[in-house]
Amino acid sequence: MDFKKIEQKWQERWEKERVFEAVDFADKPKFFGLIEFPYPSGVGIHVGHLKAFLSMEAICRMKRLMGFNVLFPIGWDAFGLPTENYAISHNIPPRVATDTNIANIKRQIKSFGFSFDWSREIDTTDENYYKWTQYIFSQLYKKGLAYRSKALVNYCPHCDCILSNEESQGGICDRCSSSVEQREKEVWFLKIRDYAERLLNGLDSLDFPERVKEETRHWIGKSEGAEIDFEVRAGEEKDSLTVYTTRCDTIFGATFMVIAPEHPLVDKYKEYISNIDEVEEYKAQAKKKSEFDRVQLNKEKTGVRLVGLNAINPLTKEELPIFIADYVMMGYGTGAIMAVPAHDERDYDFAKKYNLNIIQVIQGEEGGDLPYTDIDSGVMVNSSFLNGLKVKEAIAKMKEYLSEHGIGHAKVNFQMKDWAFNRQRYWGEPFPIVYCDKCGTVLVEDLPVVLPEMKEFKTNSKGQSPLAEVDSFVHTTCPHCGGPARRETDTMPQWAGSSWYFLRYMDPHNKDIFASMDKMKYWGPVDWYNGGMEHVTRHLIYSRFWNMVLFDLGLVPFEEPYRKRSTVGLVLGEDGNKMSKSLGNTVDPMAVADQYGVDVVRMYELFMADYESPAPWSSENIVGCKRFLDRVERMADFIVDKPISDEHVSLFNDAITKVTQDIQNMKFNTAISALMTTLNVIYQDKYISREEFRDFLTLLYPFAPHFSEEMNERLSLGDMLCKSSWPTLRVDNSEKKVNLPVQVNGKMRGLVIIKENATQEEAMSALLGDEKIKSFITGDVKKVIFVPNKIINIIV
RNA sequence: GGCGAAGUGGCGGAAUGGUAGACGCAUCAGACUCAAAAUCUGACGUAGGCAACUACAUGAGGGUUCGAGUCCCUCCUUCGCUACCA
């Protein structure tokens, strides 16, 4: 079969028939299947993209035949650093690079015959799209969820750019893998932390894989504890120092305090600290250390005592020394802790090193070596009114005590930080913000704020966005007072456009709003969203956050945007390693498609392994799929004109059931193997009816649509498959036989063939008629375990 | 260090607690062919046996069960995610 020809032919036919265009408000059950829209990089499509798309492709192709009104859209997540860097190094405008890259990847994707609704294609860099990204930002701003402040942030010196926490996990820049530094910058933050609790609780009702939920929960990092105020004495001055702890029960064991090197207390009481030089030196060193160094495991604890400052334990009234140490982070809790060396490993190490007092306040059950950190056993000692209580009781009692005496209160903390939202870059959405000398920070209501065209895109030496160099952009008038004003020159991060794109698909051409309520009510929420694990702690959280904010504003009719999420396993290189240019183990899907045809590539990517597991590519194994299609083609030789036999009724009923279930459960590998098994039986039997052949091709259609359509047409089996319906089961009149395994004393000793749902008596008489099995039954039968149609086990 | 997933033939991988190795690749043999390729048919976990068959076998060791790749405990290894979480 000339696959090039039929690929083109069927792609044209499908397009002409417009069978993949979703119809708004159609009177059918709707199904919104979503794949993560690709970033149009210069490299083009890779096998990972295809695999991620192919699952939803198979599901959507099947769902349409099942009578669903399917929305399966595609678009381009096209703002971002790689394009900007590419544009700089090749000296072409990002706009041009983006357009070229989109044209290229679009041609590639189209060549694989995906059933996307191209009439809803979106591009995040299109003015008509980013106008609404800016609009949503202004909604956040008006609601007080966007604020600007000077802060220590993750900064990538290589990209000259601020990174959010999500983009700098492990102290490494998401984009260029350089080490991230901490720098003080003017930062736009989005208050995602206000939504932490809802983002966490919302997970319970969602059909997400457990590991996705676990990673999300871990990233949000909810912790329940207490804030406690300690009095600080500096000479005659008194102040207070608030610490955060999850173990307020251990306060009687607190023997010193530790604050982060950046903690403001140091500067405030500089003149009272007699060893201030040593302290400043330590601070300087801590600042120099990269995130990675600070986080190195088993690293020796270091710190410096603030000589001259002391804290008072509010319970014991004892005076405690204060240290700065880099094992306490300014970004978590209050940046200060009470150290309880007897019951915290880090405090213990520190106390040992600096010879500090250790007071045990919990007696462990067995022995209880220090530091003793278990909270599920042990009783309080040396702790006044807590003595004798179990740890959890003591925590509860102490929380009460703290608030009653006004020295503290219960407090919930989250690991997740607010979202650093500006980038010193050109290729992103401009903020709808101007700074006016008179009116301050003012929102621009007239959208879009258009990204101006530029010739030079380098970050300037002041670490500003290239936009700062464009006078016509920077200098504007205040929309409020009409006076002179400057525009915000930073742009939004890559994640902005993708935080709401699924909404736009529901109503992509709307000029009045990002999407109309009616259409969102019809299409939303997304029924099934497939994508990579790498987006769990980034895009998935961001987009749920934005959707929740829009929901609260009454602009979106559902609180959670995605009902169901599934994940795609990585396609590894042939050597079992992650594909990378440097290892030279990448696979070019276009070249493979050229050799075998796109249907074979489509099938192989789904057949190679369990869909959600990572699996190595094999240039040898792919021929199995090629041969399979060739065998299906030759199966036409077995077509006979005779009624369907009982055996074939059940053969096809099994295939239909298996393929249908497996596609719905994303078990594509076993769905395809069920088709192969069915084919092998036909080859044994050497006959197949036309009706069965059509069923077979329909089952194959979600995986190999060009091939299936072509065979269907050549054999004149019926209307185009894309317009037909999913096969249904035939009435099975045959008396079903099952193979019943027979065990004696739990060991397999043979098989008997009996009718389905046979009783234990029938099974016994059948197996006693088998000489071989009978020979194993020596002695009295003590017990028989019989599971109908499954097994019979005889204990002698 | 914490959380999560996983370890099954030469390889990719199948198995609601019930015939371990489906399906595919590779390999071997037969048919077709002058021959090769393609195709069709068959064999293919390990050991012993001509064979029927028997024993052993799902990272290691224990346990639960009539029965364990699957459940529980201990350990080893690999891969993700996270990282001094106060």
JSON list of C-alpha atoms (C1' of nucleotides) in Angstrom, two decimals, chain A residues 169-170 215 218 245-246 294-295 297 299 301 327-329 332 337 346 415 607-608 610 621 624 627 631 634 669 673 676-677 680 684 739 741 743 747-748 776 785 790-791 793 795, chain B residues 1-6 10-16 18-20 22-26 38-42 52-56 65-68 79-86:
[
{"chain": "A", "resi": 169, "resn": "GLN", "atom": "CA", "xyz": [13.51, 23.63, 41.53]},
{"chain": "A", "resi": 170, "resn": "GLY", "atom": "CA", "xyz": [16.68, 22.26, 43.04]},
{"chain": "A", "resi": 215, "resn": "GLU", "atom": "CA", "xyz": [3.42, 15.55, 44.17]},
{"chain": "A", "resi": 218, "resn": "HIS", "atom": "CA", "xyz": [4.01, 17.87, 48.65]},
{"chain": "A", "resi": 245, "resn": "THR", "atom": "CA", "xyz": [7.31, 25.68, 65.07]},
{"chain": "A", "resi": 246, "resn": "THR", "atom": "CA", "xyz": [5.35, 22.48, 64.53]},
{"chain": "A", "resi": 294, "resn": "ARG", "atom": "CA", "xyz": [23.01, 25.63, 51.07]},
{"chain": "A", "resi": 295, "resn": "VAL", "atom": "CA", "xyz": [20.96, 22.59, 50.48]},
{"chain": "A", "resi": 297, "resn": "LEU", "atom": "CA", "xyz": [22.87, 17.11, 52.60]},
{"chain": "A", "resi": 299, "resn": "LYS", "atom": "CA", "xyz": [26.55, 19.46, 55.40]},
{"chain": "A", "resi": 301, "resn": "LYS", "atom": "CA", "xyz": [25.97, 23.16, 60.37]},
{"chain": "A", "resi": 327, "resn": "TYR", "atom": "CA", "xyz": [20.13, 26.22, 57.96]},
{"chain": "A", "resi": 328, "resn": "VAL", "atom": "CA", "xyz": [17.26, 28.53, 58.76]},
{"chain": "A", "resi": 329, "resn": "MET", "atom": "CA", "xyz": [15.68, 30.08, 55.68]},
{"chain": "A", "resi": 332, "resn": "TYR", "atom": "CA", "xyz": [9.84, 29.81, 55.29]},
{"chain": "A", "resi": 337, "resn": "ILE", "atom": "CA", "xyz": [13.20, 29.18, 65.10]},
{"chain": "A", "resi": 346, "resn": "ARG", "atom": "CA", "xyz": [19.39, 19.89, 62.92]},
{"chain": "A", "resi": 415, "resn": "GLN", "atom": "CA", "xyz": [5.80, 25.53, 51.57]},
{"chain": "A", "resi": 607, "resn": "PHE", "atom": "CA", "xyz": [2.13, -0.44, 21.45]},
{"chain": "A", "resi": 608, "resn": "MET", "atom": "CA", "xyz": [5.71, -0.17, 22.72]},
{"chain": "A", "resi": 610, "resn": "ASP", "atom": "CA", "xyz": [2.36, 0.58, 29.08]},
{"chain": "A", "resi": 621, "resn": "ASN", "atom": "CA", "xyz": [10.42, -3.59, 17.31]},
{"chain": "A", "resi": 624, "resn": "GLY", "atom": "CA", "xyz": [6.08, -5.61, 14.23]},
{"chain": "A", "resi": 627, "resn": "ARG", "atom": "CA", "xyz": [3.95, -6.33, 9.54]},
{"chain": "A", "resi": 631, "resn": "ARG", "atom": "CA", "xyz": [-1.17, -8.80, 7.42]},
{"chain": "A", "resi": 634, "resn": "ARG", "atom": "CA", "xyz": [-3.70, -9.58, 3.16]},
{"chain": "A", "resi": 669, "resn": "ASN", "atom": "CA", "xyz": [-0.60, -1.75, 24.18]},
{"chain": "A", "resi": 673, "resn": "SER", "atom": "CA", "xyz": [-2.27, -6.84, 20.99]},
{"chain": "A", "resi": 676, "resn": "MET", "atom": "CA", "xyz": [-3.14, -8.87, 16.70]},
{"chain": "A", "resi": 677, "resn": "THR", "atom": "CA", "xyz": [-4.47, -11.93, 18.50]},
{"chain": "A", "resi": 680, "resn": "ASN", "atom": "CA", "xyz": [-3.84, -14.47, 14.18]},
{"chain": "A", "resi": 684, "resn": "GLN", "atom": "CA", "xyz": [-5.71, -19.91, 11.39]},
{"chain": "A", "resi": 739, "resn": "ASN", "atom": "CA", "xyz": [-10.59, -24.11, 30.36]},
{"chain": "A", "resi": 741, "resn": "PRO", "atom": "CA", "xyz": [-7.22, -25.25, 35.60]},
{"chain": "A", "resi": 743, "resn": "GLN", "atom": "CA", "xyz": [-4.68, -27.95, 41.05]},
{"chain": "A", "resi": 747, "resn": "LYS", "atom": "CA", "xyz": [0.05, -27.36, 42.26]},
{"chain": "A", "resi": 748, "resn": "MET", "atom": "CA", "xyz": [-1.10, -27.13, 38.66]},
{"chain": "A", "resi": 776, "resn": "PHE", "atom": "CA", "xyz": [-2.17, -37.11, 41.29]},
{"chain": "A", "resi": 785, "resn": "ILE", "atom": "CA", "xyz": [-11.72, -25.16, 46.58]},
{"chain": "A", "resi": 790, "resn": "LYS", "atom": "CA", "xyz": [-11.48, -19.90, 37.40]},
{"chain": "A", "resi": 791, "resn": "ILE", "atom": "CA", "xyz": [-9.99, -22.85, 39.20]},
{"chain": "A", "resi": 793, "resn": "ASN", "atom": "CA", "xyz": [-8.06, -27.03, 43.80]},
{"chain": "A", "resi": 795, "resn": "ILE", "atom": "CA", "xyz": [-6.52, -30.96, 48.79]},
{"chain": "B", "resi": 1, "resn": "G", "atom": "C1'", "xyz": [17.08, 12.55, 54.40]},
{"chain": "B", "resi": 2, "resn": "G", "atom": "C1'", "xyz": [11.57, 12.53, 52.84]},
{"chain": "B", "resi": 3, "resn": "C", "atom": "C1'", "xyz": [7.62, 11.06, 49.24]},
{"chain": "B", "resi": 4, "resn": "G", "atom": "C1'", "xyz": [6.29, 8.09, 45.00]},
{"chain": "B", "resi": 5, "resn": "A", "atom": "C1'", "xyz": [6.84, 4.25, 41.20]},
{"chain": "B", "resi": 6, "resn": "A", "atom": "C1'", "xyz": [9.21, -0.03, 39.72]},
{"chain": "B", "resi": 10, "resn": "G", "atom": "C1'", "xyz": [18.09, -12.79, 24.75]},
{"chain": "B", "resi": 11, "resn": "C", "atom": "C1'", "xyz": [14.94, -7.78, 24.27]},
{"chain": "B", "resi": 12, "resn": "G", "atom": "C1'", "xyz": [10.10, -4.38, 24.70]},
{"chain": "B", "resi": 13, "resn": "G", "atom": "C1'", "xyz": [6.55, -6.03, 27.73]},
{"chain": "B", "resi": 14, "resn": "A", "atom": "C1'", "xyz": [1.29, -9.27, 29.37]},
{"chain": "B", "resi": 15, "resn": "A", "atom": "C1'", "xyz": [-1.10, -11.32, 33.74]},
{"chain": "B", "resi": 16, "resn": "U", "atom": "C1'", "xyz": [-9.51, -8.35, 38.79]},
{"chain": "B", "resi": 18, "resn": "G", "atom": "C1'", "xyz": [-6.48, -18.51, 40.38]},
{"chain": "B", "resi": 19, "resn": "U", "atom": "C1'", "xyz": [-2.97, -22.03, 33.57]},
{"chain": "B", "resi": 20, "resn": "A", "atom": "C1'", "xyz": [3.40, -16.86, 34.72]},
{"chain": "B", "resi": 22, "resn": "A", "atom": "C1'", "xyz": [-0.35, -12.68, 26.16]},
{"chain": "B", "resi": 23, "resn": "C", "atom": "C1'", "xyz": [1.26, -9.58, 21.97]},
{"chain": "B", "resi": 24, "resn": "G", "atom": "C1'", "xyz": [5.60, -8.00, 19.47]},
{"chain": "B", "resi": 25, "resn": "C", "atom": "C1'", "xyz": [11.07, -8.14, 18.38]},
{"chain": "B", "resi": 26, "resn": "A", "atom": "C1'", "xyz": [15.32, -11.27, 17.88]},
{"chain": "B", "resi": 38, "resn": "A", "atom": "C1'", "xyz": [9.31, -11.24, 1.38]},
{"chain": "B", "resi": 39, "resn": "U", "atom": "C1'", "xyz": [5.46, -14.47, 2.92]},
{"chain": "B", "resi": 40, "resn": "C", "atom": "C1'", "xyz": [3.15, -18.79, 5.32]},
{"chain": "B", "resi": 41, "resn": "U", "atom": "C1'", "xyz": [3.71, -22.71, 9.24]},
{"chain": "B", "resi": 42, "resn": "G", "atom": "C1'", "xyz": [6.02, -24.23, 13.68]},
{"chain": "B", "resi": 52, "resn": "A", "atom": "C1'", "xyz": [5.20, -38.11, 27.48]},
{"chain": "B", "resi": 53, "resn": "C", "atom": "C1'", "xyz": [6.83, -35.66, 31.58]},
{"chain": "B", "resi": 54, "resn": "U", "atom": "C1'", "xyz": [9.33, -33.90, 36.01]},
{"chain": "B", "resi": 55, "resn": "A", "atom": "C1'", "xyz": [11.82, -30.30, 38.90]},
{"chain": "B", "resi": 56, "resn": "C", "atom": "C1'", "xyz": [13.05, -25.25, 39.33]},
{"chain": "B", "resi": 65, "resn": "U", "atom": "C1'", "xyz": [-3.27, -18.21, 51.93]},
{"chain": "B", "resi": 66, "resn": "C", "atom": "C1'", "xyz": [-6.00, -24.23, 49.43]},
{"chain": "B", "resi": 67, "resn": "G", "atom": "C1'", "xyz": [-3.20, -21.08, 46.00]},
{"chain": "B", "resi": 68, "resn": "A", "atom": "C1'", "xyz": [1.35, -15.21, 45.73]},
{"chain": "B", "resi": 79, "resn": "C", "atom": "C1'", "xyz": [14.09, 5.50, 38.21]},
{"chain": "B", "resi": 80, "resn": "G", "atom": "C1'", "xyz": [11.07, 9.95, 39.12]},
{"chain": "B", "resi": 81, "resn": "C", "atom": "C1'", "xyz": [9.81, 14.13, 42.43]},
{"chain": "B", "resi": 82, "resn": "U", "atom": "C1'", "xyz": [11.55, 16.91, 46.57]},
{"chain": "B", "resi": 83, "resn": "A", "atom": "C1'", "xyz": [15.05, 18.89, 49.50]},
{"chain": "B", "resi": 84, "resn": "C", "atom": "C1'", "xyz": [18.11, 21.72, 56.34]},
{"chain": "B", "resi": 85, "resn": "C", "atom": "C1'", "xyz": [9.84, 21.88, 55.57]},
{"chain": "B", "resi": 86, "resn": "A", "atom": "C1'", "xyz": [11.58, 24.30, 61.56]}
]
